[in-house]
Short mmCIF file of C-alpha atoms in Angstrom, two decimals:
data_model
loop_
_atom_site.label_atom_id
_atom_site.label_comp_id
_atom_site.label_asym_id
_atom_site.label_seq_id
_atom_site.Cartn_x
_atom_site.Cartn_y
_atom_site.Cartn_z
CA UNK A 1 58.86 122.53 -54.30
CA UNK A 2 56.55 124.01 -56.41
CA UNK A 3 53.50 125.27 -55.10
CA UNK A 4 50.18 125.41 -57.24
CA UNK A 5 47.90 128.26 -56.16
CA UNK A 6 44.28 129.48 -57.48
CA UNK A 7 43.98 130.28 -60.77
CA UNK A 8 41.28 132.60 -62.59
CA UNK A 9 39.21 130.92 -66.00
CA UNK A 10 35.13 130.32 -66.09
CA UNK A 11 35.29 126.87 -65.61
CA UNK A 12 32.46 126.30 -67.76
CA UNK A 13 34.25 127.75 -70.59
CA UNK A 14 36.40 124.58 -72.35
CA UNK A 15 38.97 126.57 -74.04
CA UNK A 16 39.91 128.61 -70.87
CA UNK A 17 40.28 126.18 -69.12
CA UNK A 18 42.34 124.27 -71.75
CA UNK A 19 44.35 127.56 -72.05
CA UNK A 20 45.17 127.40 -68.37
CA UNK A 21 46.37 124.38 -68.52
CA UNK A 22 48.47 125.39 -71.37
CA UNK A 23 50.17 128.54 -69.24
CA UNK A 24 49.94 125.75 -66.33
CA UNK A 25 52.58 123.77 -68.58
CA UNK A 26 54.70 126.96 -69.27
CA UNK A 27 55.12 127.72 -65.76
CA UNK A 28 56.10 124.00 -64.93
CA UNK A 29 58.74 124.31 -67.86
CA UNK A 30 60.18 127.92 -66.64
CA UNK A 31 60.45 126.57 -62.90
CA UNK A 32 62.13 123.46 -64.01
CA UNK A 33 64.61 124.57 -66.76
CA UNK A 34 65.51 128.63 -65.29
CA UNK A 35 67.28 129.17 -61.76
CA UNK A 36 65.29 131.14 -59.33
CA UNK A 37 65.41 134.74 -59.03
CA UNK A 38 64.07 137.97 -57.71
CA UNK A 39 63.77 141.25 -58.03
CA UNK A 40 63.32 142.09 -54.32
CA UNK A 41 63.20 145.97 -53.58
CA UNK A 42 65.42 146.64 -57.01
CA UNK A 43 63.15 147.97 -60.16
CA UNK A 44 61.18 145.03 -61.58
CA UNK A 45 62.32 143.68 -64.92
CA UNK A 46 59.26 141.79 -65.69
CA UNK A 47 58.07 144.36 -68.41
CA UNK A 48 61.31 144.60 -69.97
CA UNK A 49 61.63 140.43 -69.98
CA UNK A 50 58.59 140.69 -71.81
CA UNK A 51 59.32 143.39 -74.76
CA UNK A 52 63.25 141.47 -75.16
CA UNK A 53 61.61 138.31 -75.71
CA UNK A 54 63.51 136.46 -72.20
CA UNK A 55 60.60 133.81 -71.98
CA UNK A 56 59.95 133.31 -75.75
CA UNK A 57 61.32 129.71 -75.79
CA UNK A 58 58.52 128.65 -73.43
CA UNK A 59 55.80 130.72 -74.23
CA UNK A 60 54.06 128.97 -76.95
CA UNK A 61 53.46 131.94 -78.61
CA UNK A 62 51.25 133.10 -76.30
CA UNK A 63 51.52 136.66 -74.93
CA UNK A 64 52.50 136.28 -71.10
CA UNK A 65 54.04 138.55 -68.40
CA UNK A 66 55.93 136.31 -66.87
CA UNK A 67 56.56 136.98 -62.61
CA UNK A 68 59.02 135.95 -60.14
CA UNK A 69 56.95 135.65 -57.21
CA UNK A 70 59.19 136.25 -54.27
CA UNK A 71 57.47 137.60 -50.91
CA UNK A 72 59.97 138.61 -48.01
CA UNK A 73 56.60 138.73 -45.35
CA UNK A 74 58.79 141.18 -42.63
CA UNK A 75 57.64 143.68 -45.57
CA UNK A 76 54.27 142.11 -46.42
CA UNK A 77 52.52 145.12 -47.73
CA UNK A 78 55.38 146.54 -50.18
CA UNK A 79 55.76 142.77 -51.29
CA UNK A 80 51.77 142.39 -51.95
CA UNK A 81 52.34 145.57 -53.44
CA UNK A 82 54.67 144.71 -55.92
CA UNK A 83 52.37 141.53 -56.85
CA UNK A 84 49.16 143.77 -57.49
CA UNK A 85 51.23 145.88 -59.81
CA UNK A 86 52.38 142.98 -61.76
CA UNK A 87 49.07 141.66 -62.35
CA UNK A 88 47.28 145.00 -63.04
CA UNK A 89 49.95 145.30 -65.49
CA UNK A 90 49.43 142.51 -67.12
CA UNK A 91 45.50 142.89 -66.71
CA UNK A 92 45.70 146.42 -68.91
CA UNK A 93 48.00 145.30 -70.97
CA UNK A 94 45.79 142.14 -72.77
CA UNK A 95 48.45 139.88 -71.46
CA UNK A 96 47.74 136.31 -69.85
CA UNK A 97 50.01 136.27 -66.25
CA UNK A 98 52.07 133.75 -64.69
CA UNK A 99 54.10 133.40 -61.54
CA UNK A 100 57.21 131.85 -61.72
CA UNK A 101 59.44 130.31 -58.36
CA UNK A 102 57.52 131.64 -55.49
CA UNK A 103 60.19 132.08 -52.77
CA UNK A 104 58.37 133.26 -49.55
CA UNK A 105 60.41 134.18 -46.36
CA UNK A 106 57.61 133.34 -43.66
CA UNK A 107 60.10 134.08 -41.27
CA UNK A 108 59.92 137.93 -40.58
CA UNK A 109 56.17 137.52 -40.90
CA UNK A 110 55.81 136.85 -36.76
CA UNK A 111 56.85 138.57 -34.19
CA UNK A 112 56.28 138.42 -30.23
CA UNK A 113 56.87 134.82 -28.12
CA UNK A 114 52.89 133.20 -29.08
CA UNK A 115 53.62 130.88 -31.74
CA UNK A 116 52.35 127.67 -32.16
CA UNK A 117 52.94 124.83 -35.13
CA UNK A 118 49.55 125.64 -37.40
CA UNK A 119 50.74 129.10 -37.89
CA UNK A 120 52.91 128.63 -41.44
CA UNK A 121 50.06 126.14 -42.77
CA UNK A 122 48.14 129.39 -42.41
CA UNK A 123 50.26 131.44 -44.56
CA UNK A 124 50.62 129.04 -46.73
CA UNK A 125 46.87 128.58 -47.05
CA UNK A 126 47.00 132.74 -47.94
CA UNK A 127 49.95 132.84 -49.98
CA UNK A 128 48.33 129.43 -51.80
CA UNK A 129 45.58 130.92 -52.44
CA UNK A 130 46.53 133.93 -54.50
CA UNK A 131 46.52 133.32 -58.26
CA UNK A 132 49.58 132.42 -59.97
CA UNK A 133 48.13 131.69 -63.34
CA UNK A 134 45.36 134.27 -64.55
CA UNK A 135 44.20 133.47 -68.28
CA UNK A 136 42.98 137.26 -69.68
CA UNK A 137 39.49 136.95 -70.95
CA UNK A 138 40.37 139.42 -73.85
CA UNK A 139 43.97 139.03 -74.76
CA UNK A 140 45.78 141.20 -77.41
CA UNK A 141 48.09 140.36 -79.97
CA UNK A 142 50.94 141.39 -79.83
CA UNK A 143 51.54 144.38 -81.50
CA UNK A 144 48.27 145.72 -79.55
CA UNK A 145 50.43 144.12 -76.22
CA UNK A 146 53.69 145.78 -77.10
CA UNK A 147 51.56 149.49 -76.99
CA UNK A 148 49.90 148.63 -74.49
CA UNK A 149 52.34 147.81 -71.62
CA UNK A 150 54.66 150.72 -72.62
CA UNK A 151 51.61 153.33 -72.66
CA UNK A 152 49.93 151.22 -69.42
CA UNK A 153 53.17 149.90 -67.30
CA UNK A 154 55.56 153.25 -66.73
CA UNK A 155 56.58 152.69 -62.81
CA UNK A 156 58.56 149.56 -62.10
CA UNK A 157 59.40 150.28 -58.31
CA UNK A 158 57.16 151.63 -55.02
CA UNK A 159 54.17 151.39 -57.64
CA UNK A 160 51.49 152.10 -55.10
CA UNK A 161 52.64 155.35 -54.73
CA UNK A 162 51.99 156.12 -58.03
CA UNK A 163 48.26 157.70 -59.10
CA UNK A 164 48.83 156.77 -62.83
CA UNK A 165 50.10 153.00 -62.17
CA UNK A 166 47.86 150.43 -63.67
CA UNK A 167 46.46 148.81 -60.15
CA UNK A 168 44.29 152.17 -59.27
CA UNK A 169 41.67 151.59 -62.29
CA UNK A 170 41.65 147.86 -61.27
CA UNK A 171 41.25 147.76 -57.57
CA UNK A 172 38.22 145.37 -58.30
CA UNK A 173 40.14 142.21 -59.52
CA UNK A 174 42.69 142.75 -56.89
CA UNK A 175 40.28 142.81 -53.88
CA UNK A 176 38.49 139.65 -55.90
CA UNK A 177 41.89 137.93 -55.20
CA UNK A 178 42.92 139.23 -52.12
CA UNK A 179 39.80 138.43 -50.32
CA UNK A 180 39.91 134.38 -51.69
CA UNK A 181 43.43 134.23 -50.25
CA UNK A 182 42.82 135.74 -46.74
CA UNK A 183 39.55 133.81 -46.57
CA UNK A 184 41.64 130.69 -47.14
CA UNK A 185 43.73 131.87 -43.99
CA UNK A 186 40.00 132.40 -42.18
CA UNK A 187 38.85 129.10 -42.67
CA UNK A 188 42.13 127.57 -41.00
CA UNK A 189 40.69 129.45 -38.07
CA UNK A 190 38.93 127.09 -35.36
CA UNK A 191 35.46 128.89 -33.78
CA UNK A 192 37.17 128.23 -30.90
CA UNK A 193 39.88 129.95 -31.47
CA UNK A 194 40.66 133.56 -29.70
CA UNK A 195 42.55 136.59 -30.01
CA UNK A 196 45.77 135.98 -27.49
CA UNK A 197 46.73 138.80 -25.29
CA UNK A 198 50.50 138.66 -24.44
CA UNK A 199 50.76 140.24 -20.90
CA UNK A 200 54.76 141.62 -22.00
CA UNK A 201 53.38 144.19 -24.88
CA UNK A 202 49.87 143.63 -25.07
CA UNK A 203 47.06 146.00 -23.15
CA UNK A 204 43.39 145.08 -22.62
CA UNK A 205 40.45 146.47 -20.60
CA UNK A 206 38.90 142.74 -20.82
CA UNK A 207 38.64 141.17 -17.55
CA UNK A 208 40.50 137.56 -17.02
CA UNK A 209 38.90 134.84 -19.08
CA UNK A 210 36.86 137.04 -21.54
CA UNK A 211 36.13 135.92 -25.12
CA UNK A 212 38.16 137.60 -27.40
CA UNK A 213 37.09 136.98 -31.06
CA UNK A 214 39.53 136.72 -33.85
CA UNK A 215 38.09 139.37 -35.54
CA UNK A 216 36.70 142.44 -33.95
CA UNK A 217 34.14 144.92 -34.85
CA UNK A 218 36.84 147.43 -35.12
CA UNK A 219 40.62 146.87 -36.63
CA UNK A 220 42.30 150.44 -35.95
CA UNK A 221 45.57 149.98 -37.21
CA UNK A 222 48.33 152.55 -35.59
CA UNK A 223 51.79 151.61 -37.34
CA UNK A 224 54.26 153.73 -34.59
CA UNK A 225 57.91 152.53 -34.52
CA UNK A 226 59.32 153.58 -38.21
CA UNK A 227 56.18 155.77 -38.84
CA UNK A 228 57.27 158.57 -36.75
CA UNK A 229 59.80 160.86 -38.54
CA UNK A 230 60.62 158.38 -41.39
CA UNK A 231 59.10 160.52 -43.87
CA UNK A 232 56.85 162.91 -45.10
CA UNK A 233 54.53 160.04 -46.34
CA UNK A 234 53.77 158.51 -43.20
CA UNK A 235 53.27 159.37 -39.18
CA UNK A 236 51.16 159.07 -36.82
CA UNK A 237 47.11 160.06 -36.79
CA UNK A 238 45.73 162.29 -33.75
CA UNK A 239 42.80 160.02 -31.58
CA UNK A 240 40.56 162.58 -32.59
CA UNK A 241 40.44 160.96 -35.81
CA UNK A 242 38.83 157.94 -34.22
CA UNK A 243 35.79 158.87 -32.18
CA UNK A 244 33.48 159.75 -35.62
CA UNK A 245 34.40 156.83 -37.27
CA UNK A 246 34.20 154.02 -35.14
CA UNK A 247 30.42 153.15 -34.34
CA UNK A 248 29.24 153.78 -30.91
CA UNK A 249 27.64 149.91 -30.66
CA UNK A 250 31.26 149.07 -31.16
CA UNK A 251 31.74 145.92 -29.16
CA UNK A 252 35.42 144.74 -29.94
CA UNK A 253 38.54 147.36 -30.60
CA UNK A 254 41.53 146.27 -31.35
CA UNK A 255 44.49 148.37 -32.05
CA UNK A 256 46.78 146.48 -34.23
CA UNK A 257 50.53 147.68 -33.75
CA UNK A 258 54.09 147.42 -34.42
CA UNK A 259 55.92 144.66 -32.31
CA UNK A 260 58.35 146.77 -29.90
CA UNK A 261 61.46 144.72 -31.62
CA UNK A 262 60.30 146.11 -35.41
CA UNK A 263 62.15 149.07 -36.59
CA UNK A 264 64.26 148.94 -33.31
CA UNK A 265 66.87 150.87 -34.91
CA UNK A 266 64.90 154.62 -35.07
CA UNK A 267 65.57 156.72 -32.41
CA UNK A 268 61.93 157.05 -32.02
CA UNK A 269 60.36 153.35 -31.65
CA UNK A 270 60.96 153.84 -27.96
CA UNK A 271 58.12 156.40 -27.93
CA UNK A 272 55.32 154.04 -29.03
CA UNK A 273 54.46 152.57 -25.62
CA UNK A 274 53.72 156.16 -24.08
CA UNK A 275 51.83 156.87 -27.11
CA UNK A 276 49.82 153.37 -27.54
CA UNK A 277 49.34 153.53 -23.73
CA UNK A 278 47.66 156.99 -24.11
CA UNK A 279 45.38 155.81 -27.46
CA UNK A 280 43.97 152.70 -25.12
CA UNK A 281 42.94 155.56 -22.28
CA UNK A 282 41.78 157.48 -25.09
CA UNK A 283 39.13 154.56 -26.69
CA UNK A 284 38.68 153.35 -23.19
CA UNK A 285 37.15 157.00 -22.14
CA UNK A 286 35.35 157.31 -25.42
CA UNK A 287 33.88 153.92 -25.92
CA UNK A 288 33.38 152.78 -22.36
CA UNK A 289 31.23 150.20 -23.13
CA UNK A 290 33.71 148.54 -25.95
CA UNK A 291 36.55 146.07 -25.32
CA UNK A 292 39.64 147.50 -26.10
CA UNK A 293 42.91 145.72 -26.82
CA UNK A 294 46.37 146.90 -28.33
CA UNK A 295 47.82 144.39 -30.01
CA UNK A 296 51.50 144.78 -30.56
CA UNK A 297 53.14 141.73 -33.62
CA UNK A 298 51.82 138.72 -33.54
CA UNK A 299 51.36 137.05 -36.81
CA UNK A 300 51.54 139.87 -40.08
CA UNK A 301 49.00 137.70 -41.88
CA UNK A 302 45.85 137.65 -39.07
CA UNK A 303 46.44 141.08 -38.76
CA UNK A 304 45.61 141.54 -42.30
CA UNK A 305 42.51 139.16 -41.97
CA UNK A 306 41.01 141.13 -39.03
CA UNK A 307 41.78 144.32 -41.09
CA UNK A 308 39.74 142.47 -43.92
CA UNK A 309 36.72 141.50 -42.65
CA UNK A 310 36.18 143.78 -39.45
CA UNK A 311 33.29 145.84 -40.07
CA UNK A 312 35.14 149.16 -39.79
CA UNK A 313 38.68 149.02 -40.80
CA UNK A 314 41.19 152.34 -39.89
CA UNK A 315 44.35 152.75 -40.98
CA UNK A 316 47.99 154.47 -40.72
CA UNK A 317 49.68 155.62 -43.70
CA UNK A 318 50.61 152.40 -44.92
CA UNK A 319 50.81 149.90 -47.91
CA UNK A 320 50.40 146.70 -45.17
CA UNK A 321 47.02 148.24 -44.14
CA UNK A 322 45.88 149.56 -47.29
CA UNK A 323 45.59 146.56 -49.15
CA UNK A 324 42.85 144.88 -46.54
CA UNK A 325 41.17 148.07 -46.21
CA UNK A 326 40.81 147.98 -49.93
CA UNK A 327 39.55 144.32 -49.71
CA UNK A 328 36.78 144.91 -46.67
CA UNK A 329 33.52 144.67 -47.85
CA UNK A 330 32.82 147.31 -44.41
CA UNK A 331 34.22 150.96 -44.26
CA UNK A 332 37.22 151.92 -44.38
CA UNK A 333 39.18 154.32 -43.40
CA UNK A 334 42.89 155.77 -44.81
CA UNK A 335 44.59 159.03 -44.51
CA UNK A 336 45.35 161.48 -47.21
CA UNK A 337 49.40 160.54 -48.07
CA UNK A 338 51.07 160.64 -51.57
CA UNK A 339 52.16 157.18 -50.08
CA UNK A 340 49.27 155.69 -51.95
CA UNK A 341 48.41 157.26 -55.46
CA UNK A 342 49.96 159.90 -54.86
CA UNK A 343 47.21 161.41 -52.95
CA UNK A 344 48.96 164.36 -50.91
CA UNK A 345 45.23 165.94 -51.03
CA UNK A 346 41.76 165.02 -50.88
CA UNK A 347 41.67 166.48 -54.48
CA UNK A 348 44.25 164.23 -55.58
CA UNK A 349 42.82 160.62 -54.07
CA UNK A 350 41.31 158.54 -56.31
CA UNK A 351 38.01 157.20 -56.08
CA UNK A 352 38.20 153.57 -54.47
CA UNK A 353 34.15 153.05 -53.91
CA UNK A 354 31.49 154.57 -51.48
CA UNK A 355 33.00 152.39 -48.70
CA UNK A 356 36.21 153.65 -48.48
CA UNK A 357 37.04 156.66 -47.02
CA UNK A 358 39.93 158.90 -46.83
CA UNK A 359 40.97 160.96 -43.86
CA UNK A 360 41.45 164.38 -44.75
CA UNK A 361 41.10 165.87 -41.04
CA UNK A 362 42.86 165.59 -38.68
CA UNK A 363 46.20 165.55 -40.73
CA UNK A 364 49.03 163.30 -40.07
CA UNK A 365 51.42 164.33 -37.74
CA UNK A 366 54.84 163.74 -39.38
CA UNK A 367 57.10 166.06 -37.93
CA UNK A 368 58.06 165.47 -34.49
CA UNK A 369 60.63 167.99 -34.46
CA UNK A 370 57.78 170.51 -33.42
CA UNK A 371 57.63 169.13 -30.03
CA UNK A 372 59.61 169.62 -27.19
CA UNK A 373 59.54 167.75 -24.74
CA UNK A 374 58.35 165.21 -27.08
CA UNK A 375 55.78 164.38 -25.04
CA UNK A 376 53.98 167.15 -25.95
CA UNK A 377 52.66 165.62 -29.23
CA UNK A 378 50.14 163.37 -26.37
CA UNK A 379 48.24 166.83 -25.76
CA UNK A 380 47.48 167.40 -29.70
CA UNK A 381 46.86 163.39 -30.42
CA UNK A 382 44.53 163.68 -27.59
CA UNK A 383 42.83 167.14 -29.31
CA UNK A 384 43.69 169.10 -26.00
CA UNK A 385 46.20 171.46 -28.45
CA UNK A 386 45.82 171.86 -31.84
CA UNK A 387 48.76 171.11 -34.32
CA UNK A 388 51.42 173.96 -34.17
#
């Protein structure tokens, strides 16, 4: 089945439109006559398809990057990730974009035992939503093309990482489409509807029949499991980070977190309850009058709308966060890490817009190896001892 998403032409311009519904034609053809494919965490080919000419036959001699959208969502952020590039590619290069057989894996995007039957016509309201045919209001020819994506479109794998990858100058057309998709998600949502607290993983300070909004003043989110000791890139933020940046008036907290099952093969997951239990006596004590609730799984893609359009957004070291955080129309907040743009300093982090913040201080902690018994990481997360 081939699913039609949102598209991007001035619909009061004739020949755009008639142009989309040219590449609309093209993508019909290349879904019908090619086999599906992916590229999945391998190097993507779609630059390379382009400069050998693989979609010629179709293309109408029109200059298209052609994209197999596949989305595995257990991975949502590196998969986004990959998508962003694509189309920032093909945005600097003065090429018109198309995504070819979108084959999403919803399962891996929920984890925990609330489920209930509305929740994949909500993905697919997000994943609908995101454009798979953009028409380029200035297109090249292709000579112009040809330099264009060679000079523009070097890094073909773990692009976000990358501080000279086309997506960083054009951070405004992807939160443009991001925020249309996870608005689509939004509007799925009943006023009604509430945040559920699962009494096996979940912690609240809310007394028994509170209120708890979808989307709280404050989404902190605090990826543990495969954050600790996985690399240099990532780990885990001391609390002290926390207190300056959230508001005071706060209201709702929630602490949006790794399901206990996810990345159950490190020899550190088991470690995250001590340290999430700690955090909620942390924000408890330091915003006494807020709600505070630690969400662990639950559905990947409500996370990401509550990281969207919370007024303050914080976030680990990680792709899944950063994308929202670069959507929000609030603050954000993300820590220095050559994990996005390469920025392993404050000197080094591009500029994403006087709402978004990086975290230079406190540091990451990274290195667990430093503490022994490991438990003594709790006394520096909770700023009793500095780092050592």
């Amino acid at each position: 089945v081939i699913l039609y998403s949102f598209c991007t032409f001035t619909k009061s311009n004739p020949s755009e439109k008639a142009l989309y519904e040219t590449l609309k034609s093209i993508q019909a053809d290349i879904n019908a006559n090619v086999s599906t494919f992916c590229y999945g965490t391998k190097n993507s080919r779609t630059k390379q398809e382009y400069q050998s000419g693989t979609w010629k036959q179709y293309l109408r001699n029109l200059n298209v990057l052609v994209y197999p959208f596949c989305l595995t969502t257990n991975e949502l952020g590196n998969r986004l990730g990959n998508y962003f590039t694509e189309i920032a590619c093909a945005e600097a290069s003065g090429l018109h974009f198309i995504a070819v057989h979108k084959a999403w894996d919803l399962v891996g995007s929920f984890t925990g035992n609330y489920t209930n039957e509305r929740v994949d016509k909500q993905k697919l309201a997000f994943l609908n939503a995101l454009p798979d045919i953009i028409v380029h209001k200035n297109p090249l020819d292709r000579a112009q093309a040809d330099n264009k994506i060679k000079s523009e479109c070097k890094c073909t794998r773990y692009c976000w990482g990358e501080a000279s990858a086309p997506w960083v100058n054009r951070t405004s057309s992807i939160k443009q489409y991001l925020r249309v998709a996870l608005k689509a998600y939004n509007d799925t949502i009943e006023a009604t509807e509430q945040t559920h607290v699962s009494p096996d993983v979940d912690v609240t300070n809310a007394k028994p029949g509170t209120f708890l909004p979808i989307i709280p003043d404050v989404a902190l989110q605090y990826r543990c499991g495969d954050n600790i000791a996985f690399s240099y890139h990532y780990g885990i933020l001391p609390f002290t980070a926390f207190p300056s940046r959230i508001p005071a008036h706060s209201k709702y907290i929630y602490v949006l977190s790794d399901h206990p099952t996810r990345a159950i093969h490190s020899p550190y997951s088991g470690r995250c309850q001590t340290i999430l239990q700690s955090l909620f006596e942390y924000l408890t004590q330091h915003f006494p009058q807020a709600i505070v609730v630690v969400k662990r799984g639950g559905d990947l893609f409500l996370d990401q709308v509550r990281l969207a359009f919370s007024n303050t957004t914080i976030c680990s070291a990680s792709s899944y966060c950063f994308w929202p955080a670069l959507a929000n129309d609030g603050i954000s907040h993300f820590p220095v890490s050559s994990l996005i743009a390469g920025a392993d300093t404050l000197a080094l982090a591009p500029d994403f817009g006087p709402k978004f913040h990086w975290i230079e201080k406190p540091e990451i902690i990274s290195n667990m190896k430093h503490y022994r018994p490991w438990t003594a990481v709790l006394e520096v997360l909770t700023g009793k001892k500095p780092v050592p």
